[in-house]
Amino acid sequence: MTACTAPRVPADEPVLPAPAEQLPPAPPAKEATPPAQEVPAPTVPPPVKVEQPSGTWSESNAWSGLGGLFGKLGALGSGAIGTSVAKDKAAPPVKTDAVAGATQVTVYYATDRTYQLESNSYGWQPNRAAPYLSYGSVQVSIPEKRAPGELPLPPWYAILSSDNAQKYVLIQGATRLSRADFLATVKARIRAAPERHAAFIYIHGYSNSFDDAARRTAQMAVDLDIGALPVFYSWPSKGTLAGYEFDENAAEWTQTHLQAFLADFAEYSSATDIYIIAHSMGNRPMTVALANLLEQRPELRPLFKQVVLAAPDINADVFRDQIAPRFASLKLSATLYASANDKAMRASYNFADWDRIGDIRGPVVGIPGMELVDASAVVMNFMGHDYFASNRVLLTDIATMIKTGQRARNRGGLKGIPAQAPQYWAFP
């Protein structure tokens, strides 16, 4: 199994320049926040080639997988249909009024999936042509009468009621943006925030479609309620249970692009507080991309306040020997959630015959420089892999960590467990 190592860009593709080479020096992190009405677009330098998007899309929302985490095993009635969706206006960063009985959330994205003109959406194929990344926003409606952590999707047979926004999480439409417009839009949104200039970036895991990532990001934005602009990075997962080996290669291939995106976002978004939440296989490119970026651009380090590694599908020995020491040297505030009841982690172990760091099995060994939280005691669904976003206890712990900056010893609901140094934590 390919563990979390630095990806190799194929020789027949142009190499994406390192962020430091393609962007001018970032302003100091302590720079005073300019007025919200300043127009940010002119400060964003154009890349060598910028994809020029056109139009918007909207999607019907028939069944698309198991809870959004294990991909599209079928897609009855889920084709894109052309409708008119207005571009976002300056408004609160997270929530806007929408259909009665539902909250509309605007989430922003960057992806290196290929844009498919015939479906007017993004599929699983990687975009192998520079500049690799596409940008935009997605409007997602979240039912108001829904327990925190729930992500209700229309069943495949609900053809007539699949657009019931009071019952299901639905994608209502999306807008494609150029890189410059994307950065200008998120900059204006973050500056307009009444409390603090914050954003969280979600990086999905194996067997997730683009739509899966959009819905999960919107659900977390509502349930975490941390006052941070919701953004997701979607790498070209195949979105099927059988696509594990393809996804491993895709996760390796995307790392350079993710690193460039994180550099762009940190430098031009105006966010002073950036939080990263990565799930499952998405932790592979995230850990390498973030470590590379901050080692090359140490001036950006103060912007990254918290990093959440949820059920990371990474070779345990590679993580302890190669990843964790880099995070420790950067003094990143990082928290790793793992569980002994995660069936997806156990399946990954059986596939590779190598322990995964997201699978806790005794004796548990602490991770120097990183907080390890054992989530085995919390109530989980059948697969037990999406607990970071589907369980109220986990959502509360993550939200408290982000809102207050408190480490595990000071957060209620966790107990310290003696182990080989350092100590780790668990839910009772």
Short mmCIF file of C-alpha atoms in Angstrom, two decimals:
data_model
loop_
_atom_site.label_atom_id
_atom_site.label_comp_id
_atom_site.label_asym_id
_atom_site.label_seq_id
_atom_site.Cartn_x
_atom_site.Cartn_y
_atom_site.Cartn_z
CA MET A 1 0.00 0.00 0.00
CA THR A 2 1.26 3.47 -0.76
CA ALA A 3 1.71 5.15 2.60
CA CYS A 4 1.82 8.85 3.25
CA THR A 5 4.89 9.78 1.26
CA ALA A 6 5.60 12.73 -0.96
CA PRO A 7 3.84 12.26 -4.32
CA ARG A 8 5.58 12.05 -7.65
CA VAL A 9 4.18 14.09 -10.49
CA PRO A 10 4.18 11.99 -13.68
CA ALA A 11 7.00 12.85 -16.04
CA ASP A 12 4.64 13.63 -18.90
CA GLU A 13 2.87 16.36 -16.93
CA PRO A 14 4.07 19.89 -16.26
CA VAL A 15 5.16 20.29 -12.66
CA LEU A 16 3.17 22.77 -10.61
CA PRO A 17 5.52 25.48 -9.36
CA ALA A 18 6.18 25.65 -5.66
CA PRO A 19 4.01 28.23 -3.92
CA ALA A 20 6.96 30.42 -3.02
CA GLU A 21 7.96 30.67 -6.68
CA GLN A 22 4.56 31.49 -8.10
CA LEU A 23 3.41 33.96 -5.45
CA PRO A 24 4.98 37.14 -4.03
CA PRO A 25 5.92 37.16 -0.32
CA ALA A 26 2.96 36.94 2.06
CA PRO A 27 2.15 39.88 4.32
CA PRO A 28 3.02 39.40 8.00
CA ALA A 29 0.39 37.49 9.93
CA LYS A 30 -0.01 40.41 12.34
CA GLU A 31 -0.87 42.86 9.59
CA ALA A 32 -3.86 44.99 10.50
CA THR A 33 -7.10 43.95 8.85
CA PRO A 34 -8.02 46.35 6.04
CA PRO A 35 -11.56 47.72 5.76
CA ALA A 36 -14.17 45.27 4.48
CA GLN A 37 -15.07 47.47 1.52
CA GLU A 38 -11.62 47.30 -0.03
CA VAL A 39 -11.72 45.49 -3.35
CA PRO A 40 -9.31 42.55 -3.01
CA ALA A 41 -9.18 41.27 -6.57
CA PRO A 42 -6.27 43.43 -7.83
CA THR A 43 -3.97 42.02 -5.10
CA VAL A 44 -4.26 38.50 -6.49
CA PRO A 45 -1.63 37.79 -9.14
CA PRO A 46 -2.91 35.79 -12.10
CA PRO A 47 -1.45 32.29 -12.52
CA VAL A 48 0.28 31.22 -15.69
CA LYS A 49 -2.97 29.76 -17.00
CA VAL A 50 -6.38 30.33 -15.46
CA GLU A 51 -9.35 28.18 -16.39
CA GLN A 52 -12.17 30.48 -17.47
CA PRO A 53 -15.36 28.98 -16.06
CA SER A 54 -18.72 29.72 -17.47
CA GLY A 55 -22.20 29.31 -16.09
CA THR A 56 -23.63 27.65 -13.05
CA TRP A 57 -25.21 24.31 -12.33
CA SER A 58 -27.83 22.81 -10.14
CA GLU A 59 -28.37 19.16 -9.32
CA SER A 60 -31.23 16.94 -8.39
CA ASN A 61 -30.38 14.97 -5.31
CA ALA A 62 -31.41 11.35 -5.64
CA TRP A 63 -29.51 8.71 -3.71
CA SER A 64 -25.74 9.02 -3.99
CA GLY A 65 -24.19 6.69 -1.48
CA LEU A 66 -24.01 5.54 2.11
CA GLY A 67 -24.25 8.67 4.22
CA GLY A 68 -21.93 10.57 1.91
CA LEU A 69 -18.86 8.67 3.13
CA PHE A 70 -18.64 5.59 0.95
CA GLY A 71 -19.35 7.10 -2.38
CA LYS A 72 -21.70 6.68 -5.24
CA LEU A 73 -22.68 3.07 -5.60
CA GLY A 74 -25.45 4.28 -7.83
CA ALA A 75 -26.77 7.56 -9.12
CA LEU A 76 -30.41 7.22 -10.02
CA GLY A 77 -31.68 10.54 -11.23
CA SER A 78 -28.54 12.44 -10.20
CA GLY A 79 -27.53 14.13 -13.44
CA ALA A 80 -26.77 17.82 -13.56
CA ILE A 81 -29.43 20.07 -14.96
CA GLY A 82 -28.86 23.61 -16.11
CA THR A 83 -30.52 26.29 -14.05
CA SER A 84 -29.70 29.84 -13.20
CA VAL A 85 -27.98 30.34 -9.85
CA ALA A 86 -26.99 33.84 -8.88
CA LYS A 87 -23.42 34.48 -7.81
CA ASP A 88 -22.89 35.05 -4.10
CA LYS A 89 -23.35 38.55 -2.78
CA ALA A 90 -21.56 39.96 0.24
CA ALA A 91 -23.37 38.21 3.07
CA PRO A 92 -22.66 36.38 6.32
CA PRO A 93 -19.94 33.79 5.70
CA VAL A 94 -21.91 30.65 6.49
CA LYS A 95 -25.69 30.78 6.50
CA THR A 96 -28.23 32.50 4.31
CA ASP A 97 -32.00 32.22 4.17
CA ALA A 98 -33.30 29.58 1.79
CA VAL A 99 -36.27 27.24 1.53
CA ALA A 100 -38.67 27.28 4.47
CA GLY A 101 -37.65 24.62 6.96
CA ALA A 102 -34.06 24.48 5.70
CA THR A 103 -30.87 26.49 6.09
CA GLN A 104 -28.86 27.26 2.98
CA VAL A 105 -25.11 27.12 3.38
CA THR A 106 -22.65 28.41 0.81
CA VAL A 107 -19.45 26.35 0.80
CA TYR A 108 -16.40 27.17 -1.29
CA TYR A 109 -14.21 24.67 -3.08
CA ALA A 110 -11.00 23.99 -4.91
CA THR A 111 -10.62 20.75 -6.85
CA ASP A 112 -8.23 19.05 -9.24
CA ARG A 113 -11.00 16.85 -10.61
CA THR A 114 -11.78 17.27 -14.30
CA TYR A 115 -14.71 19.52 -15.09
CA GLN A 116 -17.17 17.57 -17.24
CA LEU A 117 -18.91 19.78 -19.77
CA GLU A 118 -21.52 17.16 -20.65
CA SER A 119 -22.74 16.93 -17.05
CA ASN A 120 -21.71 20.46 -16.07
CA SER A 121 -20.09 19.07 -12.93
CA TYR A 122 -16.92 17.39 -11.60
CA GLY A 123 -16.36 13.66 -11.92
CA TRP A 124 -13.65 11.40 -10.57
CA GLN A 125 -11.13 11.85 -13.38
CA PRO A 126 -8.05 13.90 -12.42
CA ASN A 127 -7.41 17.14 -14.26
CA ARG A 128 -4.05 16.39 -15.83
CA ALA A 129 -3.61 19.78 -17.50
CA ALA A 130 -2.12 22.87 -15.86
CA PRO A 131 -3.19 24.81 -13.87
CA TYR A 132 -4.89 21.69 -12.44
CA LEU A 133 -7.18 23.47 -9.98
CA SER A 134 -10.75 24.71 -10.49
CA TYR A 135 -12.68 26.86 -8.03
CA GLY A 136 -16.19 27.88 -7.09
CA SER A 137 -18.98 27.70 -4.54
CA VAL A 138 -21.82 25.27 -3.86
CA GLN A 139 -25.16 26.05 -2.26
CA VAL A 140 -26.37 23.28 0.06
CA SER A 141 -29.64 23.21 2.00
CA ILE A 142 -29.67 21.58 5.45
CA PRO A 143 -32.99 20.59 7.07
CA GLU A 144 -33.66 22.54 10.25
CA LYS A 145 -35.38 19.59 11.96
CA ARG A 146 -32.35 17.34 12.08
CA ALA A 147 -30.17 16.10 14.92
CA PRO A 148 -26.53 17.32 14.93
CA GLY A 149 -24.41 14.93 12.91
CA GLU A 150 -27.24 13.62 10.76
CA LEU A 151 -26.75 13.83 6.98
CA PRO A 152 -30.07 12.59 5.57
CA LEU A 153 -29.98 11.85 1.84
CA PRO A 154 -32.87 10.82 -0.40
CA PRO A 155 -33.09 7.04 -0.84
CA TRP A 156 -32.74 5.78 -4.38
CA TYR A 157 -36.46 5.06 -4.64
CA ALA A 158 -37.57 8.57 -3.53
CA ILE A 159 -37.78 9.95 -7.05
CA LEU A 160 -40.83 12.12 -6.36
CA SER A 161 -39.74 13.46 -2.96
CA SER A 162 -36.00 13.71 -3.57
CA ASP A 163 -36.18 17.53 -3.65
CA ASN A 164 -37.71 17.82 -0.17
CA ALA A 165 -35.34 20.32 1.46
CA GLN A 166 -37.12 20.03 4.80
CA LYS A 167 -36.20 16.35 4.94
CA TYR A 168 -32.96 15.86 2.99
CA VAL A 169 -29.57 17.54 2.62
CA LEU A 170 -29.64 18.82 -0.96
CA ILE A 171 -27.30 20.56 -3.35
CA GLN A 172 -29.29 23.50 -4.68
CA GLY A 173 -26.76 24.87 -7.16
CA ALA A 174 -23.19 25.95 -7.71
CA THR A 175 -21.12 28.69 -9.29
CA ARG A 176 -17.77 28.22 -11.00
CA LEU A 177 -15.16 30.92 -10.39
CA SER A 178 -11.76 31.79 -11.71
CA ARG A 179 -8.89 31.62 -9.23
CA ALA A 180 -8.80 35.41 -8.87
CA ASP A 181 -12.57 35.64 -8.33
CA PHE A 182 -12.50 32.78 -5.85
CA LEU A 183 -9.78 34.40 -3.75
CA ALA A 184 -11.46 37.80 -3.95
CA THR A 185 -14.82 36.33 -2.92
CA VAL A 186 -13.56 34.38 0.09
CA LYS A 187 -11.48 37.41 1.11
CA ALA A 188 -14.55 39.65 1.11
CA ARG A 189 -16.65 37.03 2.93
CA ILE A 190 -14.06 36.50 5.66
CA ARG A 191 -13.53 40.22 6.16
CA ALA A 192 -17.28 40.72 6.49
CA ALA A 193 -17.46 38.26 9.39
CA PRO A 194 -18.69 40.03 12.51
CA GLU A 195 -16.50 38.20 15.03
CA ARG A 196 -13.22 36.90 13.63
CA HIS A 197 -11.56 36.26 10.30
CA ALA A 198 -11.63 32.46 10.21
CA ALA A 199 -12.07 29.57 7.78
CA PHE A 200 -12.07 25.81 8.02
CA ILE A 201 -10.89 23.62 5.16
CA TYR A 202 -12.28 20.10 4.87
CA ILE A 203 -10.36 17.44 2.92
CA HIS A 204 -12.46 14.35 2.28
CA GLY A 205 -11.40 10.73 2.29
CA TYR A 206 -11.61 7.62 0.14
CA SER A 207 -14.72 6.83 -1.90
CA ASN A 208 -16.12 10.35 -1.79
CA SER A 209 -17.61 12.18 -4.73
CA PHE A 210 -17.43 15.94 -5.19
CA ASP A 211 -21.06 16.20 -4.06
CA ASP A 212 -20.37 14.06 -0.99
CA ALA A 213 -17.67 16.52 0.09
CA ALA A 214 -19.91 19.55 -0.51
CA ARG A 215 -22.73 18.11 1.59
CA ARG A 216 -20.44 17.03 4.43
CA THR A 217 -18.77 20.46 4.55
CA ALA A 218 -22.14 22.21 4.76
CA GLN A 219 -23.38 19.84 7.48
CA MET A 220 -20.24 20.47 9.56
CA ALA A 221 -20.55 24.23 9.06
CA VAL A 222 -24.02 24.12 10.63
CA ASP A 223 -23.28 21.60 13.38
CA LEU A 224 -19.89 22.95 14.46
CA ASP A 225 -21.17 26.55 14.39
CA ILE A 226 -17.66 27.97 14.79
CA GLY A 227 -18.12 31.17 12.80
CA ALA A 228 -15.63 30.11 10.13
CA LEU A 229 -16.02 30.21 6.36
CA PRO A 230 -16.60 26.61 5.12
CA VAL A 231 -14.23 25.49 2.36
CA PHE A 232 -13.47 22.05 0.96
CA TYR A 233 -10.71 20.64 -1.19
CA SER A 234 -11.86 17.76 -3.41
CA TRP A 235 -9.25 15.43 -4.85
CA PRO A 236 -10.28 12.93 -7.56
CA SER A 237 -11.52 10.04 -5.46
CA LYS A 238 -13.34 7.55 -7.67
CA GLY A 239 -16.29 7.56 -5.27
CA THR A 240 -16.77 3.78 -5.21
CA LEU A 241 -15.98 1.06 -2.69
CA ALA A 242 -14.01 -0.81 -5.35
CA GLY A 243 -11.85 2.21 -6.15
CA TYR A 244 -9.43 1.94 -3.22
CA GLU A 245 -6.27 1.41 -5.27
CA PHE A 246 -7.22 4.20 -7.68
CA ASP A 247 -7.88 6.50 -4.73
CA GLU A 248 -4.47 5.73 -3.26
CA ASN A 249 -2.83 6.95 -6.45
CA ALA A 250 -5.14 9.96 -6.66
CA ALA A 251 -4.33 10.95 -3.07
CA GLU A 252 -0.62 10.78 -3.88
CA TRP A 253 -1.04 12.73 -7.12
CA THR A 254 -3.06 15.57 -5.53
CA GLN A 255 -0.56 16.49 -2.82
CA THR A 256 1.34 19.12 -4.85
CA HIS A 257 -1.90 20.80 -5.90
CA LEU A 258 -3.22 20.82 -2.34
CA GLN A 259 0.00 22.42 -1.17
CA ALA A 260 -0.34 25.19 -3.76
CA PHE A 261 -3.97 25.75 -2.76
CA LEU A 262 -3.13 26.00 0.95
CA ALA A 263 -0.42 28.53 0.14
CA ASP A 264 -2.83 30.58 -1.97
CA PHE A 265 -5.54 30.47 0.67
CA ALA A 266 -3.24 31.36 3.54
CA GLU A 267 -1.74 34.30 1.67
CA TYR A 268 -4.76 35.82 -0.07
CA SER A 269 -7.94 34.85 1.81
CA SER A 270 -7.44 37.38 4.65
CA ALA A 271 -8.12 34.57 7.17
CA THR A 272 -6.12 34.99 10.34
CA ASP A 273 -7.40 31.69 11.78
CA ILE A 274 -7.32 28.63 9.50
CA TYR A 275 -8.53 25.24 10.70
CA ILE A 276 -7.99 22.03 8.76
CA ILE A 277 -10.18 18.96 9.13
CA ALA A 278 -9.01 15.97 7.09
CA HIS A 279 -10.73 12.59 7.00
CA SER A 280 -9.46 9.08 6.27
CA MET A 281 -7.27 8.89 3.15
CA GLY A 282 -7.48 12.66 2.77
CA ASN A 283 -4.94 12.85 5.60
CA ARG A 284 -2.26 11.43 3.32
CA PRO A 285 -1.94 14.43 1.00
CA MET A 286 -2.86 16.88 3.75
CA THR A 287 -0.08 15.93 6.16
CA VAL A 288 2.65 16.05 3.53
CA ALA A 289 1.32 19.18 1.81
CA LEU A 290 0.97 21.13 5.05
CA ALA A 291 4.37 20.07 6.40
CA ASN A 292 6.08 20.92 3.10
CA LEU A 293 4.35 24.29 2.91
CA LEU A 294 5.17 25.42 6.43
CA GLU A 295 8.75 24.22 6.25
CA GLN A 296 9.17 26.26 3.06
CA ARG A 297 7.04 29.21 4.20
CA PRO A 298 7.44 29.49 8.00
CA GLU A 299 5.83 32.93 7.96
CA LEU A 300 2.49 31.23 7.23
CA ARG A 301 2.69 28.96 10.28
CA PRO A 302 0.82 31.31 12.71
CA LEU A 303 -2.26 31.25 10.47
CA PHE A 304 -2.89 27.51 10.95
CA LYS A 305 -4.46 27.33 14.39
CA GLN A 306 -5.71 23.73 14.61
CA VAL A 307 -5.33 20.59 12.51
CA VAL A 308 -7.79 17.70 12.96
CA LEU A 309 -6.79 14.27 11.64
CA ALA A 310 -10.01 12.23 11.71
CA ALA A 311 -9.66 8.45 11.31
CA PRO A 312 -6.46 8.85 9.24
CA ASP A 313 -5.88 6.03 6.77
CA ILE A 314 -2.09 6.23 6.91
CA ASN A 315 0.49 3.53 7.47
CA ALA A 316 1.09 3.69 11.24
CA ASP A 317 4.88 3.30 11.06
CA VAL A 318 5.21 5.88 8.30
CA PHE A 319 3.09 8.29 10.31
CA ARG A 320 5.10 7.88 13.53
CA ASP A 321 8.51 7.93 11.84
CA GLN A 322 8.01 10.46 9.05
CA ILE A 323 4.89 12.59 9.59
CA ALA A 324 4.48 13.18 13.33
CA PRO A 325 8.09 14.40 13.86
CA ARG A 326 7.61 17.07 11.19
CA PHE A 327 4.37 18.27 12.80
CA ALA A 328 6.11 18.35 16.18
CA SER A 329 9.02 20.41 14.86
CA LEU A 330 6.56 22.89 13.37
CA LYS A 331 4.73 23.07 16.73
CA LEU A 332 1.38 22.59 15.01
CA SER A 333 -1.64 22.16 17.26
CA ALA A 334 -2.77 18.81 15.89
CA THR A 335 -5.33 16.32 17.21
CA LEU A 336 -5.71 12.77 15.89
CA TYR A 337 -9.00 10.94 16.46
CA ALA A 338 -8.86 7.14 16.21
CA SER A 339 -11.13 4.25 17.12
CA ALA A 340 -10.99 0.53 17.67
CA ASN A 341 -14.49 0.19 16.20
CA ASP A 342 -13.73 1.69 12.79
CA LYS A 343 -14.52 -1.09 10.31
CA ALA A 344 -13.12 0.90 7.40
CA MET A 345 -9.75 1.15 9.16
CA ARG A 346 -9.80 -2.57 9.80
CA ALA A 347 -10.59 -3.23 6.13
CA SER A 348 -7.66 -1.03 5.12
CA TYR A 349 -5.41 -3.04 7.43
CA ASN A 350 -6.63 -6.31 5.92
CA PHE A 351 -6.01 -4.93 2.43
CA ALA A 352 -2.46 -3.77 3.14
CA ASP A 353 -1.51 -6.10 6.01
CA TRP A 354 -0.10 -3.07 7.81
CA ASP A 355 -1.45 -1.14 10.80
CA ARG A 356 -3.22 2.17 10.16
CA ILE A 357 -2.70 5.08 12.54
CA GLY A 358 -6.47 5.67 12.70
CA ASP A 359 -7.06 2.19 14.14
CA ILE A 360 -6.49 2.01 17.89
CA ARG A 361 -5.55 -1.41 19.17
CA GLY A 362 -3.76 -2.09 22.44
CA PRO A 363 -1.31 -1.36 23.70
CA VAL A 364 -1.87 2.27 22.67
CA VAL A 365 1.26 4.34 22.26
CA GLY A 366 1.08 8.12 22.47
CA ILE A 367 2.33 10.31 19.62
CA PRO A 368 4.98 12.89 20.61
CA GLY A 369 4.00 16.40 19.59
CA MET A 370 0.39 15.45 18.78
CA GLU A 371 -2.71 14.80 20.86
CA LEU A 372 -4.23 11.35 20.37
CA VAL A 373 -7.92 10.93 21.26
CA ASP A 374 -9.46 7.47 21.47
CA ALA A 375 -13.04 7.70 20.20
CA SER A 376 -13.85 4.00 20.64
CA ALA A 377 -16.43 4.65 23.35
CA VAL A 378 -18.70 6.95 21.34
CA VAL A 379 -21.79 5.66 19.57
CA MET A 380 -21.09 4.94 15.92
CA ASN A 381 -23.00 3.82 12.86
CA PHE A 382 -22.46 0.48 11.14
CA MET A 383 -19.09 1.27 9.56
CA GLY A 384 -17.92 3.49 12.43
CA HIS A 385 -15.84 5.65 10.10
CA ASP A 386 -17.64 9.00 10.02
CA TYR A 387 -17.82 9.56 13.79
CA PHE A 388 -15.87 12.83 13.56
CA ALA A 389 -18.84 14.51 11.85
CA SER A 390 -21.82 12.29 12.72
CA ASN A 391 -21.52 12.03 16.50
CA ARG A 392 -22.65 14.91 18.73
CA VAL A 393 -19.90 14.23 21.29
CA LEU A 394 -17.15 14.45 18.66
CA LEU A 395 -18.67 17.54 17.07
CA THR A 396 -18.80 19.22 20.47
CA ASP A 397 -15.19 18.36 21.22
CA ILE A 398 -13.94 19.64 17.86
CA ALA A 399 -16.03 22.81 18.12
CA THR A 400 -14.75 23.51 21.64
CA MET A 401 -11.17 22.98 20.53
CA ILE A 402 -11.57 25.39 17.62
CA LYS A 403 -13.56 28.05 19.45
CA THR A 404 -11.40 28.16 22.60
CA GLY A 405 -8.04 26.79 21.47
CA GLN A 406 -8.04 24.51 24.52
CA ARG A 407 -5.98 21.36 24.43
CA ALA A 408 -7.39 18.00 25.53
CA ARG A 409 -6.56 18.28 29.23
CA ASN A 410 -8.73 21.38 29.53
CA ARG A 411 -11.71 20.21 27.47
CA GLY A 412 -14.61 18.64 29.33
CA GLY A 413 -15.61 15.11 28.39
CA LEU A 414 -12.12 13.67 27.94
CA LYS A 415 -10.08 11.62 30.38
CA GLY A 416 -6.35 11.13 30.39
CA ILE A 417 -5.10 7.59 29.87
CA PRO A 418 -1.60 6.62 31.06
CA ALA A 419 0.40 5.14 28.22
CA GLN A 420 3.88 5.01 26.84
CA ALA A 421 4.82 8.68 26.81
CA PRO A 422 3.09 10.91 26.06
CA GLN A 423 -0.32 10.47 27.63
CA TYR A 424 -3.32 10.04 25.34
CA TRP A 425 -6.99 10.88 25.82
CA ALA A 426 -10.31 9.10 25.53
CA PHE A 427 -14.04 9.66 25.74
CA PRO A 428 -15.46 7.93 28.83
#
